PDB file of C-alpha atoms in Angstrom:
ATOM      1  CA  UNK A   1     -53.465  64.038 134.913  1.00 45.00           C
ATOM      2  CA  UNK A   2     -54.865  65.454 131.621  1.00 46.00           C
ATOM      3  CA  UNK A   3     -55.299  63.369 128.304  1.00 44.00           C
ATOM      4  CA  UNK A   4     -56.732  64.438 125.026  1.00 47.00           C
ATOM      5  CA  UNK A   5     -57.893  60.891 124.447  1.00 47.00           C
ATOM      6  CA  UNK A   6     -59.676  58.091 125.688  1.00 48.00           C
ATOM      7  CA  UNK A   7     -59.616  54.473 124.710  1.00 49.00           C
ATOM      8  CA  UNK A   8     -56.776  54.840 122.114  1.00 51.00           C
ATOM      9  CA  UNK A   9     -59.469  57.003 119.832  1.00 51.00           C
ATOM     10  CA  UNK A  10     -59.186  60.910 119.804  1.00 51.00           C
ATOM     11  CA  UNK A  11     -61.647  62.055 121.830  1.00 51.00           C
ATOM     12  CA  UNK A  12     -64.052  64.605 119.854  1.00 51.00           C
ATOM     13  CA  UNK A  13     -65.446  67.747 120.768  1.00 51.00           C
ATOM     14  CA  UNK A  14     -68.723  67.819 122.044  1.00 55.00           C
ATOM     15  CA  UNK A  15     -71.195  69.858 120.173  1.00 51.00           C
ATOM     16  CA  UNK A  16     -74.878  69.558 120.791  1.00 55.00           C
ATOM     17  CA  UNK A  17     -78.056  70.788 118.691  1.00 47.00           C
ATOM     18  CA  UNK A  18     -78.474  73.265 121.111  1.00 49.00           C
ATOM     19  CA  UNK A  19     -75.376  75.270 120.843  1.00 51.00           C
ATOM     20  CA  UNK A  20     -75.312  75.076 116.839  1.00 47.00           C
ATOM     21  CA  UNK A  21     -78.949  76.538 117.507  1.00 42.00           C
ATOM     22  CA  UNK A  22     -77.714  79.067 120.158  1.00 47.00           C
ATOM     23  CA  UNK A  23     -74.264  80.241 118.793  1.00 55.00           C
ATOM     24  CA  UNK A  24     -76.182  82.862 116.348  1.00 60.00           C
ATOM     25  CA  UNK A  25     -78.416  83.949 118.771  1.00 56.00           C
ATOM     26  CA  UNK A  26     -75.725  84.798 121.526  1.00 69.00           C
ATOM     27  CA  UNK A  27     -73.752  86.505 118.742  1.00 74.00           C
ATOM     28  CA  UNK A  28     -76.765  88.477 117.851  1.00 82.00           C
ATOM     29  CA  UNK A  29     -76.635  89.418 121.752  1.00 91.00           C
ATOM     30  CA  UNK A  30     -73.531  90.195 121.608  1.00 92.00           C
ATOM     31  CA  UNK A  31     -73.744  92.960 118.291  1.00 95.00           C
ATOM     32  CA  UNK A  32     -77.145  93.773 120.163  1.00 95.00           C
ATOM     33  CA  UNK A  33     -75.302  94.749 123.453  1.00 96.00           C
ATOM     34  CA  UNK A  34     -72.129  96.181 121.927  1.00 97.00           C
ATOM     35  CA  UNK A  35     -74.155  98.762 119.740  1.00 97.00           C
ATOM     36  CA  UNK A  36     -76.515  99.970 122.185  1.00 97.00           C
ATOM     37  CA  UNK A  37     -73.530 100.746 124.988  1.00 98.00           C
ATOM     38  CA  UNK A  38     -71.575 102.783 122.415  1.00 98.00           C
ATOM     39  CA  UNK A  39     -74.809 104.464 121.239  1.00 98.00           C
ATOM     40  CA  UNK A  40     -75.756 105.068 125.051  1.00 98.00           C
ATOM     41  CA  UNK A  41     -71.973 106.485 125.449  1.00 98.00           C
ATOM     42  CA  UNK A  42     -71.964 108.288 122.545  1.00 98.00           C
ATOM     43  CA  UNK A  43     -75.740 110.113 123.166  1.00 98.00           C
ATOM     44  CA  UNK A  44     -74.088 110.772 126.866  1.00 98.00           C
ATOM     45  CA  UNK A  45     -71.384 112.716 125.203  1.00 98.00           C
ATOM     46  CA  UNK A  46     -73.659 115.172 123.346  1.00 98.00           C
ATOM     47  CA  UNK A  47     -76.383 115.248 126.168  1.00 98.00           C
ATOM     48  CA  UNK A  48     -73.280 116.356 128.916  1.00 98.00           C
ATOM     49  CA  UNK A  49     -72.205 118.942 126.209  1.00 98.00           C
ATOM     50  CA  UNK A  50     -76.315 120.848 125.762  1.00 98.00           C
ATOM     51  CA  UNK A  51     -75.874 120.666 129.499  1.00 98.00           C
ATOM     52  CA  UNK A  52     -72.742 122.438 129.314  1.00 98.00           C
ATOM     53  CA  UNK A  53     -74.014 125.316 126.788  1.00 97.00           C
ATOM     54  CA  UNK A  54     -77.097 125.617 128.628  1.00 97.00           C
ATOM     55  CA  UNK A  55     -75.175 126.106 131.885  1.00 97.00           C
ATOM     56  CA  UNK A  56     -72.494 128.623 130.591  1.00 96.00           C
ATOM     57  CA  UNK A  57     -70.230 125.941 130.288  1.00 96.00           C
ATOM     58  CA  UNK A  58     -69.853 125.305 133.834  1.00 96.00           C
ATOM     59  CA  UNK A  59     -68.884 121.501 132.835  1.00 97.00           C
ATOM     60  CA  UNK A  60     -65.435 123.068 131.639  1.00 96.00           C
ATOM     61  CA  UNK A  61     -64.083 123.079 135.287  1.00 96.00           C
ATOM     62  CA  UNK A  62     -63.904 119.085 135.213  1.00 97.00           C
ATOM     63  CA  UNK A  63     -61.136 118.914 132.353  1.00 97.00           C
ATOM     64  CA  UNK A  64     -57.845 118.338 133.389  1.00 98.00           C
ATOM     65  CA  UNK A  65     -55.716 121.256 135.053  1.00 96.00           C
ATOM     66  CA  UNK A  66     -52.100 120.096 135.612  1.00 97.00           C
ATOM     67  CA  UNK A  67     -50.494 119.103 138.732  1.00 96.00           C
ATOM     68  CA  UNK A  68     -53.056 120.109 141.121  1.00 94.00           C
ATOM     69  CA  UNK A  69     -53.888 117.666 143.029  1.00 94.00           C
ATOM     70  CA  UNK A  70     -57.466 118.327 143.664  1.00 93.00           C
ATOM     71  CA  UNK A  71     -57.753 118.048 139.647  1.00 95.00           C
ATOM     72  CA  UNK A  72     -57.202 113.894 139.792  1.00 97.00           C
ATOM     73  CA  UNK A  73     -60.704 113.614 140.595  1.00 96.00           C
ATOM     74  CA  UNK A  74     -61.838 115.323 137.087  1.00 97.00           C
ATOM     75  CA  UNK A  75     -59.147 111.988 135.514  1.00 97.00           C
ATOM     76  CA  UNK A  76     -62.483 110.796 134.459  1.00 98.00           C
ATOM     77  CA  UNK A  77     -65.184 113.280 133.917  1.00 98.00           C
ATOM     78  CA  UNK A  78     -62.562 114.708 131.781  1.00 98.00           C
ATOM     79  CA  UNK A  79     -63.083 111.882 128.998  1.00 98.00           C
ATOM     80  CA  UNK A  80     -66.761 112.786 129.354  1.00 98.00           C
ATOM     81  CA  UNK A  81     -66.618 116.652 128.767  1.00 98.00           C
ATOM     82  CA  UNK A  82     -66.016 118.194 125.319  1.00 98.00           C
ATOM     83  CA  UNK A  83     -65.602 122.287 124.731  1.00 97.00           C
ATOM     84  CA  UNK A  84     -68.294 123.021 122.395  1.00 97.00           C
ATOM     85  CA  UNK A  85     -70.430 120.770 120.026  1.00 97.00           C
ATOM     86  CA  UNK A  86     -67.651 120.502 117.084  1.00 97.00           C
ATOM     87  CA  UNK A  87     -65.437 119.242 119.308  1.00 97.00           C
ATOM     88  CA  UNK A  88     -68.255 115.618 120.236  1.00 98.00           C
ATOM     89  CA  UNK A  89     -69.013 116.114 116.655  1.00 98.00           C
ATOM     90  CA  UNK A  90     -65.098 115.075 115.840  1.00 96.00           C
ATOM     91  CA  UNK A  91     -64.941 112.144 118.787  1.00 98.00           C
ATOM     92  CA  UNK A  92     -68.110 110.572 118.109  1.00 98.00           C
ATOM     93  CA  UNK A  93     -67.763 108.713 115.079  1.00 98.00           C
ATOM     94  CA  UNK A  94     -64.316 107.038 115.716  1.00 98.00           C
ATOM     95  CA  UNK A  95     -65.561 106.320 119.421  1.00 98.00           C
ATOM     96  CA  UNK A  96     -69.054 104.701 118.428  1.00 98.00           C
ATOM     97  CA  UNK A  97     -67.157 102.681 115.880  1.00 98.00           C
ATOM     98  CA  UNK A  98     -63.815 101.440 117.413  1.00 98.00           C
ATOM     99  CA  UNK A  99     -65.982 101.213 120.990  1.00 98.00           C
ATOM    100  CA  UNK A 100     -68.370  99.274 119.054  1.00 98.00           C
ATOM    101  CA  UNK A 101     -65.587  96.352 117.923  1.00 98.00           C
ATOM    102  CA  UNK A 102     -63.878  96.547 121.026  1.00 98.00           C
ATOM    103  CA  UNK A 103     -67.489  95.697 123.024  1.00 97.00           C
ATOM    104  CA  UNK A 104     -68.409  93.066 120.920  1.00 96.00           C
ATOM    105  CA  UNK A 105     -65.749  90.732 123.220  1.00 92.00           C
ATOM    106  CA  UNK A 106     -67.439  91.436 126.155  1.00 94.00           C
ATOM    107  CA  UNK A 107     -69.232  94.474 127.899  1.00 96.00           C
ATOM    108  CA  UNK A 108     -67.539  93.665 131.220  1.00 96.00           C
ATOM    109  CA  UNK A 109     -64.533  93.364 129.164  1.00 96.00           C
ATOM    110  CA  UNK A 110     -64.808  96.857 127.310  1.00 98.00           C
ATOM    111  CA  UNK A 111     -65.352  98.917 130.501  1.00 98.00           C
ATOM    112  CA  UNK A 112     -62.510  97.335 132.201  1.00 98.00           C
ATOM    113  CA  UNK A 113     -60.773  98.560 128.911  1.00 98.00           C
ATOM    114  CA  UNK A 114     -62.377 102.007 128.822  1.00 98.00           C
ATOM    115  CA  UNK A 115     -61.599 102.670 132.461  1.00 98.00           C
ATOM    116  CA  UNK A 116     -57.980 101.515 132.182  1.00 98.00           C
ATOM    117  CA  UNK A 117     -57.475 104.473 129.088  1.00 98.00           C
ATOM    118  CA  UNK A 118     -58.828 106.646 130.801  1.00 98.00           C
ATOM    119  CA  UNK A 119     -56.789 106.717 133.962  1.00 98.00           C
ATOM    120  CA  UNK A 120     -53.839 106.271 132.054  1.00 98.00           C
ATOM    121  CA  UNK A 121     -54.323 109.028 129.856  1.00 98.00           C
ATOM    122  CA  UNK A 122     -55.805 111.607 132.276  1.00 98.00           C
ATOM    123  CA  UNK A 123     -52.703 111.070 134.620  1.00 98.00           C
ATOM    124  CA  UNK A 124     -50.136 111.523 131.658  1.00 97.00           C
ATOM    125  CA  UNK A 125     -52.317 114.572 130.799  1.00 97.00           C
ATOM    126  CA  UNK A 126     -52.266 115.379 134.456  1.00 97.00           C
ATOM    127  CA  UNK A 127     -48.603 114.986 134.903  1.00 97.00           C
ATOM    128  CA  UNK A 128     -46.986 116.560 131.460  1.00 96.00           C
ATOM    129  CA  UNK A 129     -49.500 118.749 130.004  1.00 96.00           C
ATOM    130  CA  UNK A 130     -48.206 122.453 129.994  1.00 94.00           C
ATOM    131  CA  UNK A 131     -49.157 124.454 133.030  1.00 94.00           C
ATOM    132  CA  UNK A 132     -52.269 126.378 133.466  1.00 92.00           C
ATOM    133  CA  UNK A 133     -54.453 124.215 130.553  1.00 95.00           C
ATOM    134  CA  UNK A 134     -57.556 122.743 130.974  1.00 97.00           C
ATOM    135  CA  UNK A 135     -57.572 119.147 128.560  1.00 97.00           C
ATOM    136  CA  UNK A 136     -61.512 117.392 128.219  1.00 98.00           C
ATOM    137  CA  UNK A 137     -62.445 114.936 125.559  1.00 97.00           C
ATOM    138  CA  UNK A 138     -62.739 111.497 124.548  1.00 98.00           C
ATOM    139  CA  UNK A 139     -60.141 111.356 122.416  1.00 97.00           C
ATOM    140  CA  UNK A 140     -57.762 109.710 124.766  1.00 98.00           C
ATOM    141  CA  UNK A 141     -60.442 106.478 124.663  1.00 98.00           C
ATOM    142  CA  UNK A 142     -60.118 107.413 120.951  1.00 98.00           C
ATOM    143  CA  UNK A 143     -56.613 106.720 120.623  1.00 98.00           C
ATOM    144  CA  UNK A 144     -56.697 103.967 123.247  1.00 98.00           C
ATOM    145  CA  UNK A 145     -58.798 102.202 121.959  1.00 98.00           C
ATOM    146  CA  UNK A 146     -57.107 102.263 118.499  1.00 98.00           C
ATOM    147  CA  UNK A 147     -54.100 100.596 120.208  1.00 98.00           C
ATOM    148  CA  UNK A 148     -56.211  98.155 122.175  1.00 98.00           C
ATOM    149  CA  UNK A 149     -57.822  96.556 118.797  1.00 98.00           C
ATOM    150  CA  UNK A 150     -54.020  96.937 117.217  1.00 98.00           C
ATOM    151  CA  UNK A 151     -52.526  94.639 118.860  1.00 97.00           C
ATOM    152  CA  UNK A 152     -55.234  92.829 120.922  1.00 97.00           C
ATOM    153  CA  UNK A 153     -55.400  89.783 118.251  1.00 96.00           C
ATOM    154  CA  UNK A 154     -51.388  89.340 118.829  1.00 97.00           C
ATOM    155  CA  UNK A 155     -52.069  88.959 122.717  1.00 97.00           C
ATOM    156  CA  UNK A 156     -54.733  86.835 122.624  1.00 95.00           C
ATOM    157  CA  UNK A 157     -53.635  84.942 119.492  1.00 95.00           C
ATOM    158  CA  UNK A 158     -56.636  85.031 117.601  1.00 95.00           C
ATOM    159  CA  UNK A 159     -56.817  84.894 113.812  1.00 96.00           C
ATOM    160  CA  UNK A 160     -59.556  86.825 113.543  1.00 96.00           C
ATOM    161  CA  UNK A 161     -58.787  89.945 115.960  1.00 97.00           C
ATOM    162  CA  UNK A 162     -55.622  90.610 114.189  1.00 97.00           C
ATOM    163  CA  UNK A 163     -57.373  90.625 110.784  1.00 97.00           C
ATOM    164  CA  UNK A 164     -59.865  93.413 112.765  1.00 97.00           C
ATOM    165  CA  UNK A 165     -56.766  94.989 114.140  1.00 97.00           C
ATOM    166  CA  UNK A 166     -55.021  95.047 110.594  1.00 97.00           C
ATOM    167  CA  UNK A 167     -58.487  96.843 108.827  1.00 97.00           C
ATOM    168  CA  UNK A 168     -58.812  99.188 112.358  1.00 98.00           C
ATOM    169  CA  UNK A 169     -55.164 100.024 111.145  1.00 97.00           C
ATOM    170  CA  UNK A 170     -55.731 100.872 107.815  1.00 97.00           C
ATOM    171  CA  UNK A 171     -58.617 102.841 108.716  1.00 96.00           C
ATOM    172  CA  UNK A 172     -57.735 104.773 111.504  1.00 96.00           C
ATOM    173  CA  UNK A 173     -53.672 104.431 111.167  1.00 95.00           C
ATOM    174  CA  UNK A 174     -53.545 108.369 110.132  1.00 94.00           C
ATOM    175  CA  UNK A 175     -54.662 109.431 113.693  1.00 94.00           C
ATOM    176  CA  UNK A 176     -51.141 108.105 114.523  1.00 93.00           C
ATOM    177  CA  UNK A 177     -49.875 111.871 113.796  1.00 92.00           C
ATOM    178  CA  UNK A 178     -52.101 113.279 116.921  1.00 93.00           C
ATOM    179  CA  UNK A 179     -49.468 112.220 119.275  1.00 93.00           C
ATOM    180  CA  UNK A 180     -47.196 114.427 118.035  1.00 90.00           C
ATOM    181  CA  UNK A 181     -46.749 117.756 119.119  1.00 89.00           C
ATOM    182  CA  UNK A 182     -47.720 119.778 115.985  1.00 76.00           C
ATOM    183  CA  UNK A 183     -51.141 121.014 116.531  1.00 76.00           C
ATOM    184  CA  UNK A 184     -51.698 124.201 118.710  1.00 79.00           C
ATOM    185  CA  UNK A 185     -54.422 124.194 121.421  1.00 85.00           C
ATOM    186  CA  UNK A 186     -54.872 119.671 120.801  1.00 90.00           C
ATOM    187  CA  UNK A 187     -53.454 117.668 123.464  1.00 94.00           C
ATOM    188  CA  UNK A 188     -50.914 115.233 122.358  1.00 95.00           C
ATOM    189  CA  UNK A 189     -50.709 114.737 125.592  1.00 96.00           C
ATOM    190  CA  UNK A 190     -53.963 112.738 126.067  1.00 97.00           C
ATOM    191  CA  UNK A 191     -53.612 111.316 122.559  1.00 97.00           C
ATOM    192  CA  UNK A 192     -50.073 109.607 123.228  1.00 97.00           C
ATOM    193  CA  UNK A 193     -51.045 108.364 126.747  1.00 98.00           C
ATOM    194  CA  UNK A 194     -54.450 106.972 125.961  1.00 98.00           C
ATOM    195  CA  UNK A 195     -52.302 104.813 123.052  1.00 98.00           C
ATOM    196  CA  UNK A 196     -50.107 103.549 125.868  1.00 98.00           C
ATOM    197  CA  UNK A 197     -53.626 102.789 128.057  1.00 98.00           C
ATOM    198  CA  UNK A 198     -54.427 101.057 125.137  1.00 98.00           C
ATOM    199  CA  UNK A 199     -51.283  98.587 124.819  1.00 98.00           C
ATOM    200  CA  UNK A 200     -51.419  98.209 128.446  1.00 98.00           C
ATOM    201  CA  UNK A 201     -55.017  96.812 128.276  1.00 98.00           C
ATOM    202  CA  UNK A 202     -54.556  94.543 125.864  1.00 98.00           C
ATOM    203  CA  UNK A 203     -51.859  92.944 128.245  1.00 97.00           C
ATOM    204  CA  UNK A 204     -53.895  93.446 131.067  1.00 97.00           C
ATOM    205  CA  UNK A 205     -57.034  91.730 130.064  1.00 96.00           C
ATOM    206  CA  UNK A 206     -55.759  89.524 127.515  1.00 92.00           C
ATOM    207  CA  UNK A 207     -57.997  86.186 127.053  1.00 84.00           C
ATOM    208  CA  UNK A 208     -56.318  83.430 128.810  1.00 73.00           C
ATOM    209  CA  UNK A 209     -56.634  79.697 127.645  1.00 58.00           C
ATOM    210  CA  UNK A 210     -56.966  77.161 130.622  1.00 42.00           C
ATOM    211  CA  UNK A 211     -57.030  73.547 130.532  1.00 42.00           C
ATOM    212  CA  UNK A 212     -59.116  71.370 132.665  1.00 41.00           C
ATOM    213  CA  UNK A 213     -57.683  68.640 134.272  1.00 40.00           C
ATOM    214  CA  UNK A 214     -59.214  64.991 135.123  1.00 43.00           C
ATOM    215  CA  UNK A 215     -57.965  62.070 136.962  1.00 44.00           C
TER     216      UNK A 215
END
């Protein structure tokens, strides 16, 4: 059976010198950990794309050509491979910051996340994207990960996150218009399916509250 009390007095919770000591320190971790895996992703980003000049942008070939079936193995290089320095330039920003907030819950957490966009968008990319295009960039994550912090403080049901999802709204809500199809040569494609990898997440690894039982 579980009981919230003991002794006809509520029972209190339990917090020692220790943690009060701790609790900024592991947050510090956290920032710490968050920032230097979006900076690390980020620097990949540009590092993969000097590769790619240098190499007569051989990197192209691992974007996304539809419905060949050979192509599902480029689902994730894809999100890794950008077609010429303006084009990182444009992604990195919005990916360093909404990565950034999304990491700070976890780094285990955020990959899961990451990886989950990804697929999703690549195979919508893979699947509807007109025939004989080749689609690379990370701004499926982008637009994932927009929809992850969104709505990720409704799942969860945490104050805080849906404040964070409110500003990430406000700040970012005008990339909204890249999943429609009005922009020659950008995939909506990947935009509109990384948003629904990003809802999906949320669902999928949404924080779940246990209680502990005693007899």
């Amino acid at each position: 059976m579980t009981y919230g009390q003991a002794a006809g007095r509520p029972a209190r919770p339990r917090t020692g010198l220790t943690d009060v000591v701790l609790a900024p320190l592991r947050a510090g971790t956290r920032v710490t950990a968050a920032a230097a895996l979006m900076a690390g992703w980020v620097g990949l980003l540009w590092v993969l794309e000097a590769v790619d000049v240098i190499s007569g942008h051989r990197l192209d070939t691992f974007g996304i050509t539809p419905r060949k079936s050979s192509e599902l193995l480029d689902i994730v290089p894809a999100a890794f491979t950008h077609f010429g320095f303006g084009h990182v330039a444009s992604n990195s920003l919005p990916l360093l910051v909404l990565g950034f907030i999304a990491a700070l819950r976890g780094i285990g957490r955020y990959l899961a996340v990451a990886f989950t966009i990804i697929v999703i968008s690549g195979l919508g990319v893979w699947l509807v994207a007109p025939a004989h295009t080749n689609t690379a960039g990370a701004s499926g994550l982008i637009f994932g990960l927009f929809g992850y912090l969104l709505i990720r403080g409704f799942v969860d049901h945490r104050a805080l996150d849906v404040v964070v999802g409110l500003i990430v709204g406000v700040l970012y809500g005008s990339i909204l218009w890249g999943v429609l199809p009005s922009a020659t040569g950008v995939s909506w494609q990947g935009h509109l399916f990384g948003l629904v990898g990003g809802v999906a997440a949320a669902f999928l690894f949404r924080e779940r509250n246990t209680i502990s039982s005693a007899r």
